[in-house]
Structures are given as structure tokens and as C-alpha cells.
PDB file of C-alpha atoms in Angstrom:
ATOM      1  CA  MET A   1      -0.114  -0.034   0.002  1.00 95.00           C
ATOM      2  CA  TYR A   2       0.984   3.600  -0.762  1.00 98.00           C
ATOM      3  CA  ASP A   3      -0.474   6.541   0.963  1.00 98.00           C
ATOM      4  CA  LEU A   4      -0.602   9.393  -1.438  1.00 98.00           C
ATOM      5  CA  THR A   5      -2.182  11.823   0.942  1.00 98.00           C
ATOM      6  CA  GLN A   6      -0.773  15.165   2.057  1.00 98.00           C
ATOM      7  CA  PRO A   7      -0.609  15.664   5.857  1.00 97.00           C
ATOM      8  CA  LEU A   8      -3.315  17.762   7.349  1.00 97.00           C
ATOM      9  CA  SER A   9      -2.990  20.176  10.177  1.00 96.00           C
ATOM     10  CA  HIS A  10      -3.943  23.837  11.014  1.00 95.00           C
ATOM     11  CA  LEU A  11      -0.639  24.473   9.144  1.00 96.00           C
ATOM     12  CA  THR A  12      -2.001  23.135   5.765  1.00 97.00           C
ATOM     13  CA  PRO A  13      -2.781  25.954   3.405  1.00 96.00           C
ATOM     14  CA  ALA A  14      -6.263  25.914   2.024  1.00 96.00           C
ATOM     15  CA  TRP A  15      -6.824  26.856  -1.611  1.00 96.00           C
ATOM     16  CA  PRO A  16      -6.477  30.651  -1.824  1.00 95.00           C
ATOM     17  CA  THR A  17      -9.523  32.559  -0.088  1.00 95.00           C
ATOM     18  CA  TYR A  18     -10.935  29.287   1.372  1.00 96.00           C
ATOM     19  CA  GLU A  19     -11.423  28.778   5.011  1.00 96.00           C
ATOM     20  CA  PRO A  20      -8.344  26.922   6.541  1.00 96.00           C
ATOM     21  CA  LEU A  21      -8.704  24.072   9.025  1.00 97.00           C
ATOM     22  CA  GLN A  22      -9.127  25.340  12.693  1.00 97.00           C
ATOM     23  CA  ILE A  23      -9.122  22.833  15.620  1.00 96.00           C
ATOM     24  CA  LYS A  24      -9.368  23.100  19.376  1.00 95.00           C
ATOM     25  CA  PHE A  25     -10.032  20.717  22.277  1.00 94.00           C
ATOM     26  CA  PHE A  26     -13.350  21.249  23.834  1.00 93.00           C
ATOM     27  CA  LYS A  27     -12.663  18.819  26.652  1.00 92.00           C
ATOM     28  CA  ARG A  28      -9.602  16.902  28.001  1.00 91.00           C
ATOM     29  CA  LEU A  29      -8.992  13.675  29.905  1.00 93.00           C
ATOM     30  CA  ALA A  30      -9.664  15.340  33.174  1.00 86.00           C
ATOM     31  CA  PRO A  31     -12.416  15.189  34.653  1.00 83.00           C
ATOM     32  CA  ASN A  32     -14.382  12.750  32.332  1.00 83.00           C
ATOM     33  CA  GLY A  33     -11.692  10.564  30.980  1.00 90.00           C
ATOM     34  CA  ALA A  34     -11.964  11.362  27.265  1.00 94.00           C
ATOM     35  CA  ASN A  35     -10.375  13.914  24.867  1.00 95.00           C
ATOM     36  CA  GLY A  36     -12.745  15.686  22.493  1.00 95.00           C
ATOM     37  CA  GLN A  37     -12.084  18.138  19.760  1.00 96.00           C
ATOM     38  CA  LEU A  38     -13.941  20.636  17.483  1.00 97.00           C
ATOM     39  CA  ILE A  39     -12.960  21.513  13.878  1.00 97.00           C
ATOM     40  CA  THR A  40     -13.984  24.169  11.425  1.00 97.00           C
ATOM     41  CA  THR A  41     -12.808  23.892   7.990  1.00 97.00           C
ATOM     42  CA  SER A  42     -13.787  24.198   4.317  1.00 97.00           C
ATOM     43  CA  ASN A  43     -13.734  21.153   2.145  1.00 97.00           C
ATOM     44  CA  HIS A  44     -10.790  22.471   0.069  1.00 97.00           C
ATOM     45  CA  VAL A  45      -7.835  21.953   2.529  1.00 98.00           C
ATOM     46  CA  GLY A  46      -5.095  19.466   1.947  1.00 98.00           C
ATOM     47  CA  THR A  47      -5.813  16.277  -0.183  1.00 98.00           C
ATOM     48  CA  HIS A  48      -9.544  16.687  -1.180  1.00 98.00           C
ATOM     49  CA  LEU A  49     -11.965  15.323  -3.616  1.00 98.00           C
ATOM     50  CA  ASP A  50     -13.779  18.027  -5.708  1.00 98.00           C
ATOM     51  CA  GLY A  51     -17.239  16.683  -6.245  1.00 97.00           C
ATOM     52  CA  SER A  52     -19.309  17.537  -9.366  1.00 97.00           C
ATOM     53  CA  LEU A  53     -21.678  19.554  -7.094  1.00 97.00           C
ATOM     54  CA  HIS A  54     -18.755  21.920  -6.478  1.00 97.00           C
ATOM     55  CA  PHE A  55     -19.336  23.504  -9.905  1.00 96.00           C
ATOM     56  CA  CYS A  56     -22.496  21.788 -11.252  1.00 95.00           C
ATOM     57  CA  THR A  57     -25.824  22.520  -9.650  1.00 95.00           C
ATOM     58  CA  HIS A  58     -27.306  19.217 -10.770  1.00 95.00           C
ATOM     59  CA  GLY A  59     -24.110  17.428  -9.753  1.00 95.00           C
ATOM     60  CA  ARG A  60     -23.806  14.441  -7.416  1.00 97.00           C
ATOM     61  CA  ASP A  61     -22.997  15.067  -3.676  1.00 97.00           C
ATOM     62  CA  ILE A  62     -20.101  13.130  -2.253  1.00 98.00           C
ATOM     63  CA  ALA A  63     -22.436  10.470  -0.641  1.00 98.00           C
ATOM     64  CA  SER A  64     -23.887   9.669  -4.035  1.00 97.00           C
ATOM     65  CA  ILE A  65     -20.631   8.739  -5.701  1.00 98.00           C
ATOM     66  CA  PRO A  66     -20.512   4.856  -6.079  1.00 97.00           C
ATOM     67  CA  LEU A  67     -17.435   3.316  -4.510  1.00 96.00           C
ATOM     68  CA  THR A  68     -16.953   1.736  -8.036  1.00 96.00           C
ATOM     69  CA  ASP A  69     -16.237   5.331  -9.305  1.00 97.00           C
ATOM     70  CA  LEU A  70     -13.781   6.007  -6.580  1.00 98.00           C
ATOM     71  CA  ILE A  71     -11.717   2.796  -6.436  1.00 98.00           C
ATOM     72  CA  GLY A  72     -10.268   1.105  -9.575  1.00 97.00           C
ATOM     73  CA  PRO A  73      -7.386   0.524 -11.868  1.00 97.00           C
ATOM     74  CA  GLY A  74      -5.172   3.476 -12.842  1.00 97.00           C
ATOM     75  CA  VAL A  75      -1.738   4.883 -13.570  1.00 98.00           C
ATOM     76  CA  VAL A  76       0.497   7.566 -12.108  1.00 98.00           C
ATOM     77  CA  VAL A  77       2.317   9.632 -14.752  1.00 98.00           C
ATOM     78  CA  ASP A  78       5.588  11.495 -14.042  1.00 98.00           C
ATOM     79  CA  LEU A  79       5.659  14.840 -15.929  1.00 98.00           C
ATOM     80  CA  SER A  80       8.266  16.362 -13.805  1.00 98.00           C
ATOM     81  CA  ASP A  81      10.786  16.194 -16.579  1.00 97.00           C
ATOM     82  CA  ILE A  82       8.873  18.782 -18.541  1.00 97.00           C
ATOM     83  CA  ALA A  83       7.226  20.642 -15.602  1.00 97.00           C
ATOM     84  CA  GLU A  84       7.975  24.227 -15.165  1.00 97.00           C
ATOM     85  CA  ASP A  85       6.395  27.363 -13.798  1.00 98.00           C
ATOM     86  CA  TYR A  86       3.316  28.141 -15.673  1.00 98.00           C
ATOM     87  CA  GLY A  87       3.877  25.143 -17.962  1.00 98.00           C
ATOM     88  CA  ILE A  88       1.242  23.474 -20.059  1.00 98.00           C
ATOM     89  CA  TYR A  89       0.836  19.595 -20.327  1.00 98.00           C
ATOM     90  CA  THR A  90      -1.188  17.776 -22.904  1.00 98.00           C
ATOM     91  CA  SER A  91      -2.679  14.401 -23.417  1.00 98.00           C
ATOM     92  CA  LYS A  92       0.445  13.439 -25.532  1.00 98.00           C
ATOM     93  CA  ASP A  93       2.669  14.223 -22.620  1.00 98.00           C
ATOM     94  CA  ILE A  94       0.805  11.604 -20.536  1.00 98.00           C
ATOM     95  CA  THR A  95       0.440   8.916 -23.222  1.00 98.00           C
ATOM     96  CA  ASP A  96       4.069   9.195 -24.323  1.00 98.00           C
ATOM     97  CA  ARG A  97       5.011   8.149 -20.689  1.00 98.00           C
ATOM     98  CA  VAL A  98       2.323   5.650 -19.615  1.00 98.00           C
ATOM     99  CA  GLU A  99      -0.367   3.544 -21.159  1.00 97.00           C
ATOM    100  CA  VAL A 100      -4.013   4.931 -20.247  1.00 98.00           C
ATOM    101  CA  ARG A 101      -6.871   2.774 -20.684  1.00 98.00           C
ATOM    102  CA  GLU A 102     -10.491   3.866 -21.052  1.00 98.00           C
ATOM    103  CA  GLY A 103     -12.194   4.185 -17.687  1.00 98.00           C
ATOM    104  CA  ASP A 104      -8.833   4.623 -15.838  1.00 98.00           C
ATOM    105  CA  ILE A 105      -8.018   6.671 -12.751  1.00 98.00           C
ATOM    106  CA  LEU A 106      -5.174   9.086 -13.739  1.00 98.00           C
ATOM    107  CA  LEU A 107      -2.818  10.560 -11.215  1.00 98.00           C
ATOM    108  CA  ILE A 108      -0.446  13.343 -12.394  1.00 98.00           C
ATOM    109  CA  HIS A 109       2.983  13.933 -10.784  1.00 98.00           C
ATOM    110  CA  THR A 110       4.226  17.434 -12.056  1.00 98.00           C
ATOM    111  CA  GLY A 111       6.927  17.415  -9.337  1.00 98.00           C
ATOM    112  CA  TYR A 112       5.324  20.453  -7.703  1.00 98.00           C
ATOM    113  CA  VAL A 113       4.641  18.269  -4.690  1.00 98.00           C
ATOM    114  CA  LYS A 114       8.191  19.342  -3.578  1.00 98.00           C
ATOM    115  CA  TYR A 115       6.706  22.844  -2.936  1.00 98.00           C
ATOM    116  CA  SER A 116       3.879  21.372  -0.618  1.00 98.00           C
ATOM    117  CA  TRP A 117       3.871  23.009   2.796  1.00 97.00           C
ATOM    118  CA  ASP A 118       5.190  19.924   4.476  1.00 96.00           C
ATOM    119  CA  GLN A 119       8.351  19.624   2.199  1.00 97.00           C
ATOM    120  CA  PRO A 120      11.914  21.020   2.745  1.00 97.00           C
ATOM    121  CA  GLU A 121      11.373  23.239  -0.336  1.00 97.00           C
ATOM    122  CA  ALA A 122       7.970  24.440   0.697  1.00 98.00           C
ATOM    123  CA  ASP A 123       6.913  27.491  -1.396  1.00 98.00           C
ATOM    124  CA  GLU A 124       3.131  28.185  -1.100  1.00 97.00           C
ATOM    125  CA  VAL A 125       3.086  30.757  -3.919  1.00 97.00           C
ATOM    126  CA  ARG A 126       4.882  28.443  -6.419  1.00 98.00           C
ATOM    127  CA  TYR A 127       2.678  25.470  -5.335  1.00 98.00           C
ATOM    128  CA  MET A 128      -0.731  27.221  -5.626  1.00 98.00           C
ATOM    129  CA  VAL A 129      -0.017  30.100  -8.218  1.00 98.00           C
ATOM    130  CA  LYS A 130       2.685  28.714 -10.549  1.00 98.00           C
ATOM    131  CA  HIS A 131       2.194  25.033 -11.143  1.00 98.00           C
ATOM    132  CA  PRO A 132       1.583  23.579 -14.520  1.00 98.00           C
ATOM    133  CA  GLY A 133      -1.783  22.916 -15.957  1.00 98.00           C
ATOM    134  CA  PRO A 134      -3.734  21.784 -19.065  1.00 98.00           C
ATOM    135  CA  THR A 135      -5.922  23.500 -21.926  1.00 98.00           C
ATOM    136  CA  ARG A 136      -9.186  22.461 -23.478  1.00 97.00           C
ATOM    137  CA  GLU A 137      -7.310  19.745 -25.490  1.00 97.00           C
ATOM    138  CA  PHE A 138      -6.687  17.815 -22.258  1.00 98.00           C
ATOM    139  CA  SER A 139     -10.337  18.108 -20.962  1.00 98.00           C
ATOM    140  CA  ALA A 140     -11.719  16.887 -24.239  1.00 98.00           C
ATOM    141  CA  TRP A 141      -9.253  13.853 -24.161  1.00 98.00           C
ATOM    142  CA  CYS A 142     -10.392  13.061 -20.571  1.00 98.00           C
ATOM    143  CA  LYS A 143     -14.064  12.880 -21.806  1.00 98.00           C
ATOM    144  CA  LYS A 144     -12.961  10.749 -24.764  1.00 98.00           C
ATOM    145  CA  MET A 145     -11.082   8.312 -22.470  1.00 98.00           C
ATOM    146  CA  LYS A 146     -13.925   8.337 -19.768  1.00 98.00           C
ATOM    147  CA  ILE A 147     -11.362   8.939 -17.088  1.00 98.00           C
ATOM    148  CA  LYS A 148     -12.853   8.008 -13.775  1.00 98.00           C
ATOM    149  CA  TRP A 149     -11.222  10.681 -11.785  1.00 98.00           C
ATOM    150  CA  ILE A 150      -7.997  12.772 -11.957  1.00 98.00           C
ATOM    151  CA  GLY A 151      -5.440  13.452  -9.244  1.00 98.00           C
ATOM    152  CA  ILE A 152      -2.796  16.323  -9.188  1.00 98.00           C
ATOM    153  CA  ASP A 153       0.266  16.841  -6.868  1.00 98.00           C
ATOM    154  CA  ALA A 154      -0.569  20.622  -6.868  1.00 98.00           C
ATOM    155  CA  GLY A 155      -3.181  23.142  -5.827  1.00 97.00           C
ATOM    156  CA  SER A 156      -5.541  22.701  -8.744  1.00 98.00           C
ATOM    157  CA  ALA A 157      -6.383  20.537 -11.593  1.00 98.00           C
ATOM    158  CA  ASP A 158      -6.733  23.606 -13.688  1.00 98.00           C
ATOM    159  CA  HIS A 159      -3.814  25.893 -14.651  1.00 98.00           C
ATOM    160  CA  PRO A 160      -3.738  28.418 -11.908  1.00 98.00           C
ATOM    161  CA  MET A 161      -3.920  31.306 -14.411  1.00 98.00           C
ATOM    162  CA  ASN A 162      -7.131  29.681 -15.661  1.00 98.00           C
ATOM    163  CA  THR A 163      -8.682  30.369 -12.188  1.00 98.00           C
ATOM    164  CA  LYS A 164      -9.569  33.350 -10.111  1.00 97.00           C
ATOM    165  CA  ILE A 165      -5.869  33.428  -9.180  1.00 98.00           C
ATOM    166  CA  ARG A 166      -5.172  35.338 -12.517  1.00 97.00           C
ATOM    167  CA  ASP A 167      -7.097  38.325 -10.922  1.00 97.00           C
ATOM    168  CA  TRP A 168      -5.923  38.037  -7.481  1.00 97.00           C
ATOM    169  CA  MET A 169      -2.204  37.824  -8.390  1.00 97.00           C
ATOM    170  CA  PRO A 170      -1.556  40.469 -11.190  1.00 97.00           C
ATOM    171  CA  ALA A 171       2.228  40.260 -10.942  1.00 98.00           C
ATOM    172  CA  GLN A 172       2.257  36.542 -11.501  1.00 98.00           C
ATOM    173  CA  ALA A 173      -0.459  36.756 -14.287  1.00 98.00           C
ATOM    174  CA  LYS A 174       1.919  39.360 -16.017  1.00 98.00           C
ATOM    175  CA  GLU A 175       4.864  36.918 -15.574  1.00 98.00           C
ATOM    176  CA  CYS A 176       2.673  34.097 -16.984  1.00 98.00           C
ATOM    177  CA  ASP A 177       1.691  36.297 -19.961  1.00 98.00           C
ATOM    178  CA  ALA A 178       5.433  36.960 -20.813  1.00 98.00           C
ATOM    179  CA  TYR A 179       6.135  33.204 -20.547  1.00 98.00           C
ATOM    180  CA  PHE A 180       3.172  32.206 -22.880  1.00 98.00           C
ATOM    181  CA  ARG A 181       4.103  34.835 -25.490  1.00 98.00           C
ATOM    182  CA  LYS A 182       7.786  33.777 -25.425  1.00 98.00           C
ATOM    183  CA  LYS A 183       7.052  29.859 -25.606  1.00 97.00           C
ATOM    184  CA  TYR A 184       3.762  29.705 -27.362  1.00 96.00           C
ATOM    185  CA  ASN A 185       3.550  32.925 -29.157  1.00 97.00           C
ATOM    186  CA  LYS A 186       0.075  33.455 -27.465  1.00 97.00           C
ATOM    187  CA  SER A 187      -1.094  35.821 -24.757  1.00 98.00           C
ATOM    188  CA  LEU A 188      -2.551  34.657 -21.450  1.00 98.00           C
ATOM    189  CA  GLU A 189      -5.937  35.581 -22.819  1.00 97.00           C
ATOM    190  CA  GLU A 190      -5.385  33.702 -25.940  1.00 97.00           C
ATOM    191  CA  MET A 191      -4.167  30.647 -24.224  1.00 97.00           C
ATOM    192  CA  PHE A 192      -7.145  30.695 -21.712  1.00 98.00           C
ATOM    193  CA  PRO A 193     -10.104  32.637 -23.337  1.00 97.00           C
ATOM    194  CA  ALA A 194     -13.206  33.268 -21.175  1.00 96.00           C
ATOM    195  CA  GLU A 195     -15.071  30.359 -22.523  1.00 97.00           C
ATOM    196  CA  ASP A 196     -12.417  27.793 -21.286  1.00 97.00           C
ATOM    197  CA  TYR A 197     -12.483  29.298 -17.691  1.00 97.00           C
ATOM    198  CA  GLN A 198     -11.744  26.654 -15.118  1.00 97.00           C
ATOM    199  CA  LEU A 199     -12.571  23.969 -17.813  1.00 96.00           C
ATOM    200  CA  MET A 200     -11.140  21.034 -15.697  1.00 98.00           C
ATOM    201  CA  HIS A 201     -14.098  21.924 -13.505  1.00 98.00           C
ATOM    202  CA  ILE A 202     -16.901  23.517 -15.549  1.00 97.00           C
ATOM    203  CA  ASP A 203     -16.269  21.248 -18.704  1.00 97.00           C
ATOM    204  CA  LEU A 204     -15.754  17.933 -16.968  1.00 98.00           C
ATOM    205  CA  PHE A 205     -17.816  17.908 -13.782  1.00 98.00           C
ATOM    206  CA  PRO A 206     -21.298  17.591 -15.562  1.00 97.00           C
ATOM    207  CA  HIS A 207     -19.790  14.430 -16.898  1.00 96.00           C
ATOM    208  CA  ASP A 208     -18.885  13.271 -13.379  1.00 96.00           C
ATOM    209  CA  ILE A 209     -15.285  13.372 -14.198  1.00 98.00           C
ATOM    210  CA  ILE A 210     -14.087  14.863 -11.106  1.00 98.00           C
ATOM    211  CA  HIS A 211     -10.514  15.284  -9.456  1.00 98.00           C
ATOM    212  CA  VAL A 212      -8.417  15.137  -6.303  1.00 98.00           C
ATOM    213  CA  GLU A 213      -6.180  18.026  -5.582  1.00 98.00           C
ATOM    214  CA  ASN A 214      -3.096  18.221  -3.301  1.00 98.00           C
ATOM    215  CA  ILE A 215      -2.044  14.549  -3.692  1.00 98.00           C
ATOM    216  CA  GLY A 216       1.331  13.899  -1.986  1.00 98.00           C
ATOM    217  CA  GLY A 217       2.604  11.422   0.471  1.00 98.00           C
ATOM    218  CA  GLN A 218       4.362   8.573  -1.293  1.00 98.00           C
ATOM    219  CA  ILE A 219       3.651   9.490  -4.756  1.00 98.00           C
ATOM    220  CA  ARG A 220       7.225   9.573  -5.763  1.00 97.00           C
ATOM    221  CA  GLU A 221       7.448   5.876  -5.109  1.00 97.00           C
ATOM    222  CA  VAL A 222       4.941   4.812  -7.730  1.00 97.00           C
ATOM    223  CA  LEU A 223       5.772   7.003 -10.630  1.00 98.00           C
ATOM    224  CA  ASN A 224       4.853   5.491 -14.072  1.00 97.00           C
ATOM    225  CA  LYS A 225       3.171   2.637 -12.478  1.00 96.00           C
ATOM    226  CA  ARG A 226      -0.160   0.791 -13.027  1.00 97.00           C
ATOM    227  CA  LEU A 227      -1.962   0.291  -9.553  1.00 97.00           C
ATOM    228  CA  ILE A 228      -5.383  -0.041  -8.065  1.00 97.00           C
ATOM    229  CA  ILE A 229      -6.030   3.377  -6.650  1.00 98.00           C
ATOM    230  CA  GLY A 230      -8.697   4.354  -4.108  1.00 98.00           C
ATOM    231  CA  CYS A 231     -10.109   7.611  -2.968  1.00 98.00           C
ATOM    232  CA  TYR A 232     -11.813   7.553   0.372  1.00 98.00           C
ATOM    233  CA  PRO A 233     -13.705  10.647   1.217  1.00 98.00           C
ATOM    234  CA  TRP A 234     -16.550  11.031   3.903  1.00 97.00           C
ATOM    235  CA  ARG A 235     -19.910   9.642   3.065  1.00 97.00           C
ATOM    236  CA  PHE A 236     -20.973  13.105   3.001  1.00 97.00           C
ATOM    237  CA  VAL A 237     -24.668  13.807   2.234  1.00 98.00           C
ATOM    238  CA  GLY A 238     -24.972  17.208   0.404  1.00 97.00           C
ATOM    239  CA  GLY A 239     -21.277  17.584   0.287  1.00 97.00           C
ATOM    240  CA  GLU A 240     -19.896  19.482  -2.681  1.00 98.00           C
ATOM    241  CA  SER A 241     -16.378  18.227  -1.965  1.00 98.00           C
ATOM    242  CA  SER A 242     -14.574  16.441   0.811  1.00 98.00           C
ATOM    243  CA  ILE A 243     -11.243  16.060   2.567  1.00 98.00           C
ATOM    244  CA  CYS A 244     -10.049  12.486   1.618  1.00 98.00           C
ATOM    245  CA  ARG A 245      -7.362   9.868   1.789  1.00 98.00           C
ATOM    246  CA  ILE A 246      -5.780   8.638  -1.396  1.00 98.00           C
ATOM    247  CA  VAL A 247      -4.254   4.978  -1.283  1.00 98.00           C
ATOM    248  CA  ALA A 248      -2.670   2.998  -4.114  1.00 98.00           C
ATOM    249  CA  PHE A 249      -2.127  -0.814  -4.127  1.00 97.00           C
ATOM    250  CA  ASP A 250       0.213  -2.836  -6.327  1.00 91.00           C
ATOM    251  CA  GLU A 251      -2.157  -4.533  -8.838  1.00 71.00           C
ATOM    252  CA  GLU A 252      -0.709  -8.048  -8.233  1.00 64.00           C
TER     253      GLU A 252
END
């Protein structure tokens, strides 16, 4: 078994503007012999499953997702050799490295897990704001392949500059625009037009192709391997998303 889950504590950064985890003891062993805690948190802290209800009004809540959609065969692909700040990855980058089968679970290792809050090179801005991401070509491929769900070792399954982060971080948006113009001869607006906004959420969730963000833990031990992969969220009635645990098992 491999635990692909990021550690969770009050130090774990939530996705920008989301409520972080807050925890306190409301009772201790004395005088009644039991410890008890209260937590307040959003669903988007640490390793978490974005449910389709997160962006889709008619989407399923977390409790409605069958276990067969959460657990099954899949692959972990290592893209760290091409990953760079604001980079773009494509379906071909995936299939050049691993065999992806229809209905697979797909976990993507960009290498930006090394900037996670619990790592020696921790860099919250780089992890949340500068990690690589895909374009519409990739979301179309996910639908064609009927991918069960996607996991990413960074802050979002979408490119950060295809989210509200573009507006919140103007200096980094300007930096990304310059990068796109130099590498792809396209502006940031041309690369991610308004109709493509958060396409990994908005385009895929109506098809129940959802994703897990902030994968971590032992992911570097299973790169480019085929595994049985399980996502274990709360059985959360009405939940739009859920903190979860990701476990991978060797197929044999």
C-alpha cells in the first residue's frame, strides 16, 4: 500500500481564499476521561476530492458517488521532466509516458509536490500559483477516455492562471503572460479565453469526471506505475467536496 495523501493540520494551506482548518480541544481527559475536539474547515484543505456539485448545480453530492467510481485501476504519470512554472501539459505528454486505458483513474505527478507545505522546499506561492496545468485539448481527451477521476500533486487540476488566481495575483499573471508569449506565441488571454475558464471543473464535472487536488505522501514511489487506486472521502450527504485519503495498491 502507498499513502498518497498530504498531511493535514492547522498549518496546511487551504486553496486561496478558502477557510483553513481550525481545531481546538473542547474537553480533555480530566475530569471525564476522554479527549474531544472541534474542527472548523472548508472542504478544500489538503488532499481533497472536488465533487461535481462543487461547480455543477445538478451534480452528485459526495455521498452519491458509487465506490466503483472512487476505486479502480489507474496509472500515475511522471511529468516532472517537462514541468516548469506556468507550463502546459497535454494528453500526448501523458500517453508518451504511460499506457492509459479507457475508464482509468489518472494521477499526475508534476513534481510540484516538492513545494508542498510539508516539504523542505516548501513554497506556497509556487505550489498554488505557478504550477503547470492543461488546456481544453486535455479536458476533451479526458472525456474521450472516460477517465474516472484525476489527481494532481498541486493546488488545482486547472492551470492556476485559468482560475480566479489570475485576478488575485496580477504580478504573477503578467509573468505568465510573458512566458506564454515567448514559448507559445500566445497571450494569457489567447491561451485561456473566457469560454475555457476553469474547464477542468466546468467542462468535466457535468460528466462526473472529477478530481483530487493536493496529492502527496508517497507519490514519488509509484511513478509511471499501473496500480489499483482508491479515493476515500466522507460519505458526505449534501457535500460538494470532501477532505479525503488516497491509497494505491500494487495490482498483483
